[in-house]
mmCIF file of C-alpha atoms in Angstrom:
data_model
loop_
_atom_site.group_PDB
_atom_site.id
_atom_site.type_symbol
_atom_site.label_atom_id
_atom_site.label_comp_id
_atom_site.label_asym_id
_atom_site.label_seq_id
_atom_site.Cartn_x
_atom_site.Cartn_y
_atom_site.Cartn_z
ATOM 1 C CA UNK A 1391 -2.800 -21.267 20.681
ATOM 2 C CA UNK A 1392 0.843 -21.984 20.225
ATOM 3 C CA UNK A 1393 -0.348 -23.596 16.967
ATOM 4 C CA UNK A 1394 -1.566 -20.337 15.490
ATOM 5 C CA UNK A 1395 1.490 -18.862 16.817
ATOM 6 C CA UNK A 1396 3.652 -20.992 14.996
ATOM 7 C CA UNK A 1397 1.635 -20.585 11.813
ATOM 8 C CA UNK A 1398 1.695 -16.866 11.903
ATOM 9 C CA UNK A 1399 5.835 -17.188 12.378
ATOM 10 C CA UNK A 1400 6.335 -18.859 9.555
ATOM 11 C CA UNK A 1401 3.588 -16.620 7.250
ATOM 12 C CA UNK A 1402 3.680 -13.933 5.542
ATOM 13 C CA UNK A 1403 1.947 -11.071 6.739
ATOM 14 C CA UNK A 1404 0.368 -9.161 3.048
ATOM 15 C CA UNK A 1405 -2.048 -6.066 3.880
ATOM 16 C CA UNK A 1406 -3.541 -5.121 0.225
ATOM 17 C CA UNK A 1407 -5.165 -1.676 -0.978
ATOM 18 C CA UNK A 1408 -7.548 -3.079 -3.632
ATOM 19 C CA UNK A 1409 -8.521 0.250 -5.120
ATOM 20 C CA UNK A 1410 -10.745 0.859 -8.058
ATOM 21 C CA UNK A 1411 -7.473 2.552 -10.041
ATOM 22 C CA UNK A 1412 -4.457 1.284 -8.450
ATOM 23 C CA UNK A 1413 -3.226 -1.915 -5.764
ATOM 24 C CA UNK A 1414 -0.593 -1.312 -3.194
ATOM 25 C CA UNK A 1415 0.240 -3.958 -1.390
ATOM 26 C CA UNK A 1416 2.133 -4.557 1.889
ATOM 27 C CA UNK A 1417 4.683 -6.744 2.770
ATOM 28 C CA UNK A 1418 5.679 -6.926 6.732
ATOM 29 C CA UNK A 1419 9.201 -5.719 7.161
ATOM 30 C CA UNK A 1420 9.573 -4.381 4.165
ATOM 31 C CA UNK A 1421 6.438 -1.986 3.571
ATOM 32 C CA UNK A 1422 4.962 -1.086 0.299
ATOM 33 C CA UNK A 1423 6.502 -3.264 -2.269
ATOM 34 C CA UNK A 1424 3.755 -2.939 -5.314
ATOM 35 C CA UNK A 1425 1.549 -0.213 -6.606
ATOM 36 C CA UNK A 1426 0.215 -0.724 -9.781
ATOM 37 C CA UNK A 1427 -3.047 -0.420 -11.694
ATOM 38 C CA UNK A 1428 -5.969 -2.208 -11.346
ATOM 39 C CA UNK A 1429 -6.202 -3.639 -14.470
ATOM 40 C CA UNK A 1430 -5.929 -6.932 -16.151
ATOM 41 C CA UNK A 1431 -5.530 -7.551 -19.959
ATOM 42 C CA UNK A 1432 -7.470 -10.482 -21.299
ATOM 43 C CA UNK A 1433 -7.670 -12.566 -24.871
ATOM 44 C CA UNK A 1434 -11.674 -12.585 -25.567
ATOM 45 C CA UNK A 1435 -11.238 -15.381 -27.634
ATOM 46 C CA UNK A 1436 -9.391 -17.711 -25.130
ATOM 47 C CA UNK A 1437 -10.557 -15.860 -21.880
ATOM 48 C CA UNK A 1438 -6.622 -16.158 -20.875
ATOM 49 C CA UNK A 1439 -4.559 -13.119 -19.038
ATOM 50 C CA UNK A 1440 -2.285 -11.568 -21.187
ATOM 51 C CA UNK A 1441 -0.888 -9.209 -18.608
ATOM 52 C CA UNK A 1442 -2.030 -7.446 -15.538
ATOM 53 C CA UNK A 1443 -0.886 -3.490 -13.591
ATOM 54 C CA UNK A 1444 1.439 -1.623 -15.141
ATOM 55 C CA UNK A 1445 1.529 -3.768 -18.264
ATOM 56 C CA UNK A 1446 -2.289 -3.937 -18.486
ATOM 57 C CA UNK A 1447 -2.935 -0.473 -18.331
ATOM 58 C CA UNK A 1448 -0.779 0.794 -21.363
ATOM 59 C CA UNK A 1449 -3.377 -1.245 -22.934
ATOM 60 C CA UNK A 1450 -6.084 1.008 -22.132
ATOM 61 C CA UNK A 1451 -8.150 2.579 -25.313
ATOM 62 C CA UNK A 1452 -5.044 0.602 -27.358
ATOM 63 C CA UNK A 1453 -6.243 -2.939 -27.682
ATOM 64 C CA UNK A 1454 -7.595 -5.178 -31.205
ATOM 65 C CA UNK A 1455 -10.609 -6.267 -31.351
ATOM 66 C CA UNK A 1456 -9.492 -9.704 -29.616
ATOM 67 C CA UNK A 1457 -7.801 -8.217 -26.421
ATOM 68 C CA UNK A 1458 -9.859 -6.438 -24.026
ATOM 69 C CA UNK A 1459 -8.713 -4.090 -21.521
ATOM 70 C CA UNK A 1460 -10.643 -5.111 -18.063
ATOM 71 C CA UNK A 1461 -10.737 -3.043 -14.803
ATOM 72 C CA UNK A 1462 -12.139 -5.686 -12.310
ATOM 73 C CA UNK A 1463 -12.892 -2.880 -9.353
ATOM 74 C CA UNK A 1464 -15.869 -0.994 -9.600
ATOM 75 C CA UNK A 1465 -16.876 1.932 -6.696
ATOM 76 C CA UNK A 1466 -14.010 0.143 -4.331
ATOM 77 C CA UNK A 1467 -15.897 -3.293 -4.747
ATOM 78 C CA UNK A 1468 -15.435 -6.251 -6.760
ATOM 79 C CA UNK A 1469 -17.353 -6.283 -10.143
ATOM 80 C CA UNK A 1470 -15.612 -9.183 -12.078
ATOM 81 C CA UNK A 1471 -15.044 -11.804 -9.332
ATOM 82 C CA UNK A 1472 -13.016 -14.113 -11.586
ATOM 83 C CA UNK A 1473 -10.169 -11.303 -13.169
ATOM 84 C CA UNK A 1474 -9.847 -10.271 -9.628
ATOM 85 C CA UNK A 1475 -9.123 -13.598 -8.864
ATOM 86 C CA UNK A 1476 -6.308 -13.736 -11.613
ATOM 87 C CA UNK A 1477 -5.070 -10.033 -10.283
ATOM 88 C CA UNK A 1478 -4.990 -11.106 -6.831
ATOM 89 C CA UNK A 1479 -3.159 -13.962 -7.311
ATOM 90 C CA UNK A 1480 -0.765 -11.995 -9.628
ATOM 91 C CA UNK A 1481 -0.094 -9.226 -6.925
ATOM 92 C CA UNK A 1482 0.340 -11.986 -4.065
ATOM 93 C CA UNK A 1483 2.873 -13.703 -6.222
ATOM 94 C CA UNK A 1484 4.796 -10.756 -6.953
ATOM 95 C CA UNK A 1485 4.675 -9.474 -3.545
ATOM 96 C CA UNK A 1486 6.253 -12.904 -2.349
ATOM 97 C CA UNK A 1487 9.412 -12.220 -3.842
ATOM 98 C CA UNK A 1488 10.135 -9.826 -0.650
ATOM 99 C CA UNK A 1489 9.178 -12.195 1.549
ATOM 100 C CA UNK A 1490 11.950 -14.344 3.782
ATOM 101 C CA UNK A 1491 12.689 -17.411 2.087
ATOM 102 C CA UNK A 1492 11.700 -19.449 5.176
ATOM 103 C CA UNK A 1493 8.068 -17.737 5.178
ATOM 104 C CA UNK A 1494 7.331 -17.596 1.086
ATOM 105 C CA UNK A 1495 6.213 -21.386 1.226
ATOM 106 C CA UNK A 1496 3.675 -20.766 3.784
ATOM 107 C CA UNK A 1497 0.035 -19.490 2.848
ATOM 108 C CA UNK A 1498 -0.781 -15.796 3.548
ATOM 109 C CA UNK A 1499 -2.383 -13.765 6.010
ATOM 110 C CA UNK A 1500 -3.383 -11.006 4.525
ATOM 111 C CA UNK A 1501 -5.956 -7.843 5.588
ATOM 112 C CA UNK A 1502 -7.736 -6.041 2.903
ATOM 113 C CA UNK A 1503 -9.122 -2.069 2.724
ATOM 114 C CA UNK A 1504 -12.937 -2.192 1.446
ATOM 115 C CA UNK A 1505 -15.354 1.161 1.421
ATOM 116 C CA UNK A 1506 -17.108 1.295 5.162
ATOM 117 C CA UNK A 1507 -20.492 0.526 2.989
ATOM 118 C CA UNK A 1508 -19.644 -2.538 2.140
ATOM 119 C CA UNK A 1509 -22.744 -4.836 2.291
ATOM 120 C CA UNK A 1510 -22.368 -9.006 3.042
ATOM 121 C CA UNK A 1511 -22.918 -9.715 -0.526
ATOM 122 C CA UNK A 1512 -19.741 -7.535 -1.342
ATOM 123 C CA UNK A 1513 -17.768 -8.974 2.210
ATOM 124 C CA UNK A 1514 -17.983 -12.641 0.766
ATOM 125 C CA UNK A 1515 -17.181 -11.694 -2.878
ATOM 126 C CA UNK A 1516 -13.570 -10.033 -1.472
ATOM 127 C CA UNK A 1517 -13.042 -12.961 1.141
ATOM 128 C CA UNK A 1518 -13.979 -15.351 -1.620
ATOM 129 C CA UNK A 1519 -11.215 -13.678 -3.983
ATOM 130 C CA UNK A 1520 -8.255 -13.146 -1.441
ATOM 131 C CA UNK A 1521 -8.509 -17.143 -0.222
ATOM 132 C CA UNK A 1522 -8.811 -18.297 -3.863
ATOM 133 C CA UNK A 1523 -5.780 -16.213 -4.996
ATOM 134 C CA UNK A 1524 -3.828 -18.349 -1.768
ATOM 135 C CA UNK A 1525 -4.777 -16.411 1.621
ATOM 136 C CA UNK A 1526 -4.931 -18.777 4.493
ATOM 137 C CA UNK A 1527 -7.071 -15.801 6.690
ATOM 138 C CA UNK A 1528 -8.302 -12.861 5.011
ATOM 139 C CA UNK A 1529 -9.136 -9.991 7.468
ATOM 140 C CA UNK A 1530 -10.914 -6.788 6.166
ATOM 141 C CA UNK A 1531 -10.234 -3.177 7.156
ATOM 142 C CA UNK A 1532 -12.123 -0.007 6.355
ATOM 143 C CA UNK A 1533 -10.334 2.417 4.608
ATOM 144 C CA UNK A 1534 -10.851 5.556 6.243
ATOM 145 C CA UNK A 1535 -9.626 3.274 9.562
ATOM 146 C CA UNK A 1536 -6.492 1.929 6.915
ATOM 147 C CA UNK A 1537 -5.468 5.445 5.770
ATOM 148 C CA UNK A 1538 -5.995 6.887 9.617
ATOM 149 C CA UNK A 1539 -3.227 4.761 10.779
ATOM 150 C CA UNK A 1540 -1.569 4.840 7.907
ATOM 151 C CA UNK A 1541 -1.052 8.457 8.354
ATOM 152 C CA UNK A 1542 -0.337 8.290 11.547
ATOM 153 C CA UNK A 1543 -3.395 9.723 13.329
ATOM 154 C CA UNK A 1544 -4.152 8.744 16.916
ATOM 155 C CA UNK A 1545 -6.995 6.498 16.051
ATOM 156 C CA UNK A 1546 -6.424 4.588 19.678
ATOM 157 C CA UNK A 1547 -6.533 7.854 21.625
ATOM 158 C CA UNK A 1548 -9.861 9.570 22.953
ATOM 159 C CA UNK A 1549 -9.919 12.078 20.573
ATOM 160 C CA UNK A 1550 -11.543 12.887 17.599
ATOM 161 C CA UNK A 1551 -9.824 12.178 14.217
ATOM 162 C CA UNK A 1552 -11.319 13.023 10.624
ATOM 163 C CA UNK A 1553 -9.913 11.072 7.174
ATOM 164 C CA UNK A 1554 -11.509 11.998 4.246
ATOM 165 C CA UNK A 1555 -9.767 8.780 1.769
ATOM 166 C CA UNK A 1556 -10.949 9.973 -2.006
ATOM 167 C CA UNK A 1557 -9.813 6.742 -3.916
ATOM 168 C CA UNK A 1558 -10.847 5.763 -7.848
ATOM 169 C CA UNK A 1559 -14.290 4.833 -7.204
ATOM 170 C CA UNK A 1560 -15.303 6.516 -3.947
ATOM 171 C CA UNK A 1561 -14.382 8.551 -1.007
ATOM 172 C CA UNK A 1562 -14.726 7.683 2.346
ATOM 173 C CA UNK A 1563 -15.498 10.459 5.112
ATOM 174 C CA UNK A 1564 -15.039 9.142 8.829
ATOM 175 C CA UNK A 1565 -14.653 10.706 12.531
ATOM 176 C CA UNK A 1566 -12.263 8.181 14.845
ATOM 177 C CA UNK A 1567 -11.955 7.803 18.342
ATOM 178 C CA UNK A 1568 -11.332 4.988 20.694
ATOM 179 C CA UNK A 1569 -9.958 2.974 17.710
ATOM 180 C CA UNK A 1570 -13.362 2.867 16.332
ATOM 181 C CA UNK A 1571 -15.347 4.469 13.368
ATOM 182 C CA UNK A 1572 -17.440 6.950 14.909
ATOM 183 C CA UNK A 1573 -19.474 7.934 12.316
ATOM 184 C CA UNK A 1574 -18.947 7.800 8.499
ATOM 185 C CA UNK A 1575 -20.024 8.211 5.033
ATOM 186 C CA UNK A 1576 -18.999 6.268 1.609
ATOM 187 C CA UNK A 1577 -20.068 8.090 -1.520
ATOM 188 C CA UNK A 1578 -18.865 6.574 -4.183
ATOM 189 C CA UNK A 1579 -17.440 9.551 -6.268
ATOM 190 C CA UNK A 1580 -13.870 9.905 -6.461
ATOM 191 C CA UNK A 1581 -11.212 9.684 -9.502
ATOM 192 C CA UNK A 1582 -12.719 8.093 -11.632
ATOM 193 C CA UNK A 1583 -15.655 10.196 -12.052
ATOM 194 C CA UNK A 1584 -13.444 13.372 -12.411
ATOM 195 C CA UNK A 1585 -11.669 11.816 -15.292
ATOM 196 C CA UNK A 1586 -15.494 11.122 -16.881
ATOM 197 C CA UNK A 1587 -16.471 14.708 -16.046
ATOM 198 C CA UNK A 1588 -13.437 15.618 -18.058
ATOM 199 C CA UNK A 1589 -14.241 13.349 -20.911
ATOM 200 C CA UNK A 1590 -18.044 14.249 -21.094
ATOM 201 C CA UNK A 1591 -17.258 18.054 -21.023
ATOM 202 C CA UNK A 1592 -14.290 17.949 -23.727
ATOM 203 C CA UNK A 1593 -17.293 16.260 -25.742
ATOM 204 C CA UNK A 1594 -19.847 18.925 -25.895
ATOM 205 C CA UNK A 1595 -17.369 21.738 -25.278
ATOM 206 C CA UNK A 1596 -14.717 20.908 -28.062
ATOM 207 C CA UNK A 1597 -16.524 18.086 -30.265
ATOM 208 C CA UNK A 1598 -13.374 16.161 -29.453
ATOM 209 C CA UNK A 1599 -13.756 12.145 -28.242
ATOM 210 C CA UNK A 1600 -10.719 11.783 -25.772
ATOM 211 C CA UNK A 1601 -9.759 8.209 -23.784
ATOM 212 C CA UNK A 1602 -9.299 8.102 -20.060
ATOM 213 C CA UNK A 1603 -5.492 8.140 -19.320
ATOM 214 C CA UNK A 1604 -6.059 11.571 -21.514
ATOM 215 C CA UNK A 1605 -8.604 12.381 -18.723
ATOM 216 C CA UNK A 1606 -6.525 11.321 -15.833
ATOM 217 C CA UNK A 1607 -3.380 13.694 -17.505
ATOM 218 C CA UNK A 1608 -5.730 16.574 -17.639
ATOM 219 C CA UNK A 1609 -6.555 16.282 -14.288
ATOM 220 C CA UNK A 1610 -2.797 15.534 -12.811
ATOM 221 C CA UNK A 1611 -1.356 18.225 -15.027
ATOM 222 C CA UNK A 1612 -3.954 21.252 -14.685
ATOM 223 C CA UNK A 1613 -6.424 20.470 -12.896
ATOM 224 C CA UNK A 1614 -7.359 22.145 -9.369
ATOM 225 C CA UNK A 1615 -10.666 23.417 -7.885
ATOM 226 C CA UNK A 1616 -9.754 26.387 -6.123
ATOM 227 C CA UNK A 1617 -8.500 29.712 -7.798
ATOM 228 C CA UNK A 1618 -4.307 29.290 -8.192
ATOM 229 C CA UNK A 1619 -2.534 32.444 -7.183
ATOM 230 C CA UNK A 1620 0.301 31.816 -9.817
ATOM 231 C CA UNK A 1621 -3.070 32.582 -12.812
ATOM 232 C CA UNK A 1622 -4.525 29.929 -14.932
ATOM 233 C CA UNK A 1623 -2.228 27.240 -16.710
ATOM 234 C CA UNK A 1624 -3.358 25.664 -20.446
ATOM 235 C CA UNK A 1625 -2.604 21.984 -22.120
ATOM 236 C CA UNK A 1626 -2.942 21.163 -25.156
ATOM 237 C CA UNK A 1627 -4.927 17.862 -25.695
ATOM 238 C CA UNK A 1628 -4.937 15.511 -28.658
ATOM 239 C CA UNK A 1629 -7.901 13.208 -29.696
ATOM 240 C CA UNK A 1630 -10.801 12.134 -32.169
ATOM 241 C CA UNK A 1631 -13.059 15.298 -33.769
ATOM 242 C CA UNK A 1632 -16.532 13.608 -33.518
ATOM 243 C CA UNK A 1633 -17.443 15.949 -36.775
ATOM 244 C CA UNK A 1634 -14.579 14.774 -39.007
ATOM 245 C CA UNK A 1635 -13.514 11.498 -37.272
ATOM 246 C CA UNK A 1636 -10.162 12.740 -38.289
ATOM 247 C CA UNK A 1637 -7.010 13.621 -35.080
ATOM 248 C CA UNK A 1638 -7.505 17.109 -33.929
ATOM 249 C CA UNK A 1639 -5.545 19.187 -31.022
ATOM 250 C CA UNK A 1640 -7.350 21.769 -28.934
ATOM 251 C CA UNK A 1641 -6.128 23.931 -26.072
ATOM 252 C CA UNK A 1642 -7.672 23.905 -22.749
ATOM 253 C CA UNK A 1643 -7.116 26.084 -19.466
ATOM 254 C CA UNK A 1644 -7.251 25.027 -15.821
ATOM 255 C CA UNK A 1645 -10.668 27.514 -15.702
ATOM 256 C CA UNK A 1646 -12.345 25.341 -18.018
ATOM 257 C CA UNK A 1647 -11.343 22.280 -15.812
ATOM 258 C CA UNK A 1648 -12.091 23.679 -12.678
ATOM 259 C CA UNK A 1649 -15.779 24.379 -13.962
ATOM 260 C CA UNK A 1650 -15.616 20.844 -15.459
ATOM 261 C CA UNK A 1651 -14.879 19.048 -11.833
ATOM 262 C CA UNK A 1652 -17.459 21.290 -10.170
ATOM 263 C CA UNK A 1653 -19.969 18.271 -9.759
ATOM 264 C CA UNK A 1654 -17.885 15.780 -8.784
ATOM 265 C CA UNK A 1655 -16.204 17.599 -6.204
ATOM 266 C CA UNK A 1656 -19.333 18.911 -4.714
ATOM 267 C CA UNK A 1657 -20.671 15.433 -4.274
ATOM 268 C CA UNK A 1658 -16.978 15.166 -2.163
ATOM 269 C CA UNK A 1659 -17.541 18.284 -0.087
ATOM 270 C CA UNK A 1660 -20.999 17.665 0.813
ATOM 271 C CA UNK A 1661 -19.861 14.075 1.949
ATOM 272 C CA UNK A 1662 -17.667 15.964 4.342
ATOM 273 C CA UNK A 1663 -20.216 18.177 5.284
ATOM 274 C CA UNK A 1664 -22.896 15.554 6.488
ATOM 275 C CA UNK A 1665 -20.643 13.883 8.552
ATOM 276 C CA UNK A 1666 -19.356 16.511 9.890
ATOM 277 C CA UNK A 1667 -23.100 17.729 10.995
ATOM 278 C CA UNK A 1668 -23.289 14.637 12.489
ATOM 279 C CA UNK A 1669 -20.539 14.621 14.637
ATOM 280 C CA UNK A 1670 -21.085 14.374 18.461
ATOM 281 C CA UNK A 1671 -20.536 17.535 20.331
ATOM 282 C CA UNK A 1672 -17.350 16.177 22.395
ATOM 283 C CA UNK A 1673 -15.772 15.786 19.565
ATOM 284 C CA UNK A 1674 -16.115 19.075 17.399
ATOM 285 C CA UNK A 1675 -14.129 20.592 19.654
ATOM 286 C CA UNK A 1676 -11.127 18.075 18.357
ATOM 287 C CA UNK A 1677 -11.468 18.384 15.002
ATOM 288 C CA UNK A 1678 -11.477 22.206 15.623
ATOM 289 C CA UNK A 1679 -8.187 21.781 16.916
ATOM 290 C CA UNK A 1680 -6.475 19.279 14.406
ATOM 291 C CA UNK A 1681 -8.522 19.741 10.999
ATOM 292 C CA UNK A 1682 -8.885 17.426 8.716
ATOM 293 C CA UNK A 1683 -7.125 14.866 6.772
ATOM 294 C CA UNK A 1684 -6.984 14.202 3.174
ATOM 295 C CA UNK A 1685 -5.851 10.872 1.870
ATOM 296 C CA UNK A 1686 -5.572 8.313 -1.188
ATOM 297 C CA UNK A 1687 -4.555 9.716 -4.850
ATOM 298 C CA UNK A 1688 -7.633 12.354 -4.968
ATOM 299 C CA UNK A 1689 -5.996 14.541 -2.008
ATOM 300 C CA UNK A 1690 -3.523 15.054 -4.630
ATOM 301 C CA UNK A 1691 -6.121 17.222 -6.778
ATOM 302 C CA UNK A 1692 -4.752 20.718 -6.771
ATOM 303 C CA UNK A 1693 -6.493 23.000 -4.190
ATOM 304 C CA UNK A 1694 -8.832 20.679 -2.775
ATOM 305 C CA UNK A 1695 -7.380 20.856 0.802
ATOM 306 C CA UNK A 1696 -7.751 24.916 0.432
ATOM 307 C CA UNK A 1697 -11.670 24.417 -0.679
ATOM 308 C CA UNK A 1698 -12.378 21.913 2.162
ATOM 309 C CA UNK A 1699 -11.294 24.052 4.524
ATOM 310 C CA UNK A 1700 -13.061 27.407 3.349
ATOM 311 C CA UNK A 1701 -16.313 25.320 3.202
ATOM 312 C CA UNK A 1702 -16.095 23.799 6.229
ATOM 313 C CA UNK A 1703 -14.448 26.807 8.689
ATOM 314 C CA UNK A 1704 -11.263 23.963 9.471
ATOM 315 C CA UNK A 1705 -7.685 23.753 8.485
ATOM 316 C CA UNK A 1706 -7.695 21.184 6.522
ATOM 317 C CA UNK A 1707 -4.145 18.660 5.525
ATOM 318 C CA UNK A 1708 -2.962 16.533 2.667
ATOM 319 C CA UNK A 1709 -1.286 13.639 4.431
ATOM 320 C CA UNK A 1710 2.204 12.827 3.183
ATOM 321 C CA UNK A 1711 2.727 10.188 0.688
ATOM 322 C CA UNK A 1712 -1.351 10.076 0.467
ATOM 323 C CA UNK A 1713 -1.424 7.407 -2.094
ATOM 324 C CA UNK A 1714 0.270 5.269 0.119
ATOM 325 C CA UNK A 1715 -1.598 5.932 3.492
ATOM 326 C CA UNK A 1716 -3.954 3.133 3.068
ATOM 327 C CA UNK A 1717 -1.499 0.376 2.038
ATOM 328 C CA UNK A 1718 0.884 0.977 5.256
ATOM 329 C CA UNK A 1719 -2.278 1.307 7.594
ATOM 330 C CA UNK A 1720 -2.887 -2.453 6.763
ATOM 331 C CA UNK A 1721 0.535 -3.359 7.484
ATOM 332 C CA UNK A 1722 0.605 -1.545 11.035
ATOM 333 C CA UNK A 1723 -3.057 -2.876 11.400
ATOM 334 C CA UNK A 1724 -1.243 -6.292 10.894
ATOM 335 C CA UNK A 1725 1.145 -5.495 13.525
ATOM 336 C CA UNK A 1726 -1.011 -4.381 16.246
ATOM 337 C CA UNK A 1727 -4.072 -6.594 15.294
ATOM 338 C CA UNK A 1728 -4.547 -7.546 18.685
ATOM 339 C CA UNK A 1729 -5.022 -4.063 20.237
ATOM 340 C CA UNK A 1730 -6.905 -2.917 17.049
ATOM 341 C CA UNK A 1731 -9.628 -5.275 16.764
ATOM 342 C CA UNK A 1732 -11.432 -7.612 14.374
ATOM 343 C CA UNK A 1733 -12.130 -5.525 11.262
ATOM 344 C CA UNK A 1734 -15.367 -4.961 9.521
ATOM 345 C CA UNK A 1735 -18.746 -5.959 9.913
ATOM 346 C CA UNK A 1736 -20.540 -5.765 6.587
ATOM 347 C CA UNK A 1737 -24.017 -3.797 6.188
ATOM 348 C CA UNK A 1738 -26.904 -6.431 6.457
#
């Protein structure tokens, strides 16, 4: 015992968001230190990392034929086992430089958010990863549980709590209570599919081949799924006519994209929907009372919060800062591990 509580007073407590589009990562006493893309730049010929985040990323749709572009993540879960590896160990690294000097030498302990349908196969594969790029204990933490206490929620309390997390590669719907996931439900839709909803529809609608940071800008700058009082907003885009193969520019409205994200964002409502018909009676009478939270970069999505709550007769909330909820839920996790419990049990 008083070994362990040495160790852990001379380590350095990480808690890491490993998100299909971005990783935030946590550094105790100092909170989010790193958020940048998932995405690690690689020579094909030599198989070595030319750069990783940030870096990586303007790389996207930009690279010769010998450097490839890689985004590891895939739905929330590992895809590429050994670039994760290499962006793992690149994040930890980095995130060491705000660590005391008298802790930096020592090895890790670090929790990690995965999707609450994460089976044993996946568990292992994200363990595996996190002690490889220099964890000494790797604890995981669902991320509807992450971005509850990340937001503040009282997961701990007898009362019912909703989080609806919509990352890059999927959302995850859960009721809390009693520190524990009451029910829940991973689909994995989220981002990511709304930026190739975008791409798909600029195709047949416009003839016009556009990349996904394009996609991503549509979405940030116009895009919303409920009506906007202020009227409809156009963008101009720029990209490849599939006719001439020459550069073209077309103008778009936020109509067009709100038709456009239909699909994906019903996939998202009904999510919340299900779960929410599956609540226990005790507790509907909570969430009719506090609503429902939205967290992780997909609350951001203009209007969402306003369809949610028509559809579902609830007020309905975008949690402050929601990209970061899930990051600084694994840090207070880390904090009050003992009260909280031991993480996740994978599906069998």
């Amino acid at each position: 015992m008083l070994h362990q509580k040495l160790a852990r007073f001379f380590s350095s407590d990480i808690g890491i968001d490993l998100g299909t589009a971005n990783c935030l990562v946590y550094v105790k006493d100092r909170g989010v230190v790193l958020s940048e893309p998932s995405v690690v730049a690689i020579n094909k010929v030599t198989g070595g990392v030319l750069a990783v985040g940030v870096d990586a990323k303007m790389m996207l749709g930009r690279t010769p034929g010998s450097i490839a572009a890689i985004r590891p993540m895939k739905d929330g879960v590992i895809a590429d086992i050994n670039i994760t590896r290499h962006m793992l160990r690149y994040f930890i690294e980095k995130a060491k430089k705000y660590v005391s000097p008298r802790r930096r030498l020592a090895k890790p302990r670090i929790v990690i958010a995965v999707p609450t349908g994460i089976t044993e196969v996946e568990t292992s594969a994200v363990q595996d990863t996190a002690t490889h790029a220099g964890a000494s204990e790797v604890i995981l933490l669902e991320e509807p549980m992450a971005a509850a206490i990340g937001i503040g929620l009282p997961v701990e309390d007898p009362v019912g709590s909703m989080i609806v997390d919509i990352g890059g590669g999927t959302t995850e719907v859960a009721i809390i209570s009693l520190a524990g996931i009451v029910d829940s439900r991973s689909v994995r839709v989220g981002g990511d599919e709304m930026d190739l909803a975008i791409i798909s529809n600029v195709k047949r609608v416009y003839n016009l081949m556009i990349g996904e940071r394009t996609a991503e800008d549509i979405k940030i700058t116009i895009g919303n799924v409920y009506p906007d009082e202020n009227g409809e907003t156009e963008m101009e885009i720029k990209g490849r006519d599939l006719v001439s193969g020459l550069p073209k520019v077309v103008k778009i409205t936020s109509r067009e994209v709100r038709s456009w994200l239909l699909e994906p964002v019903t996939s998202i409502v009904e999510a919340v929907r299900t779960t929410l018909e599956r609540c226990p009676p005790e507790l509907c009478g909570d969430l009719s009372d506090h609503g429902i939270f939205l967290a992780g970069g997909g609350a951001l999505l203009k209007g969402l919060d306003k369809l949610i709550a028509e559809e579902m007769n609830l007020n309905c909330f975008v949690a402050e800062d929601p990209l970061l909820a899930v990051a600084r839920g694994t840090g207070v996790y880390l904090q009050n591990i003992d009260s909280f419990g031991a993480g996740v049990s994978p599906e069998q």
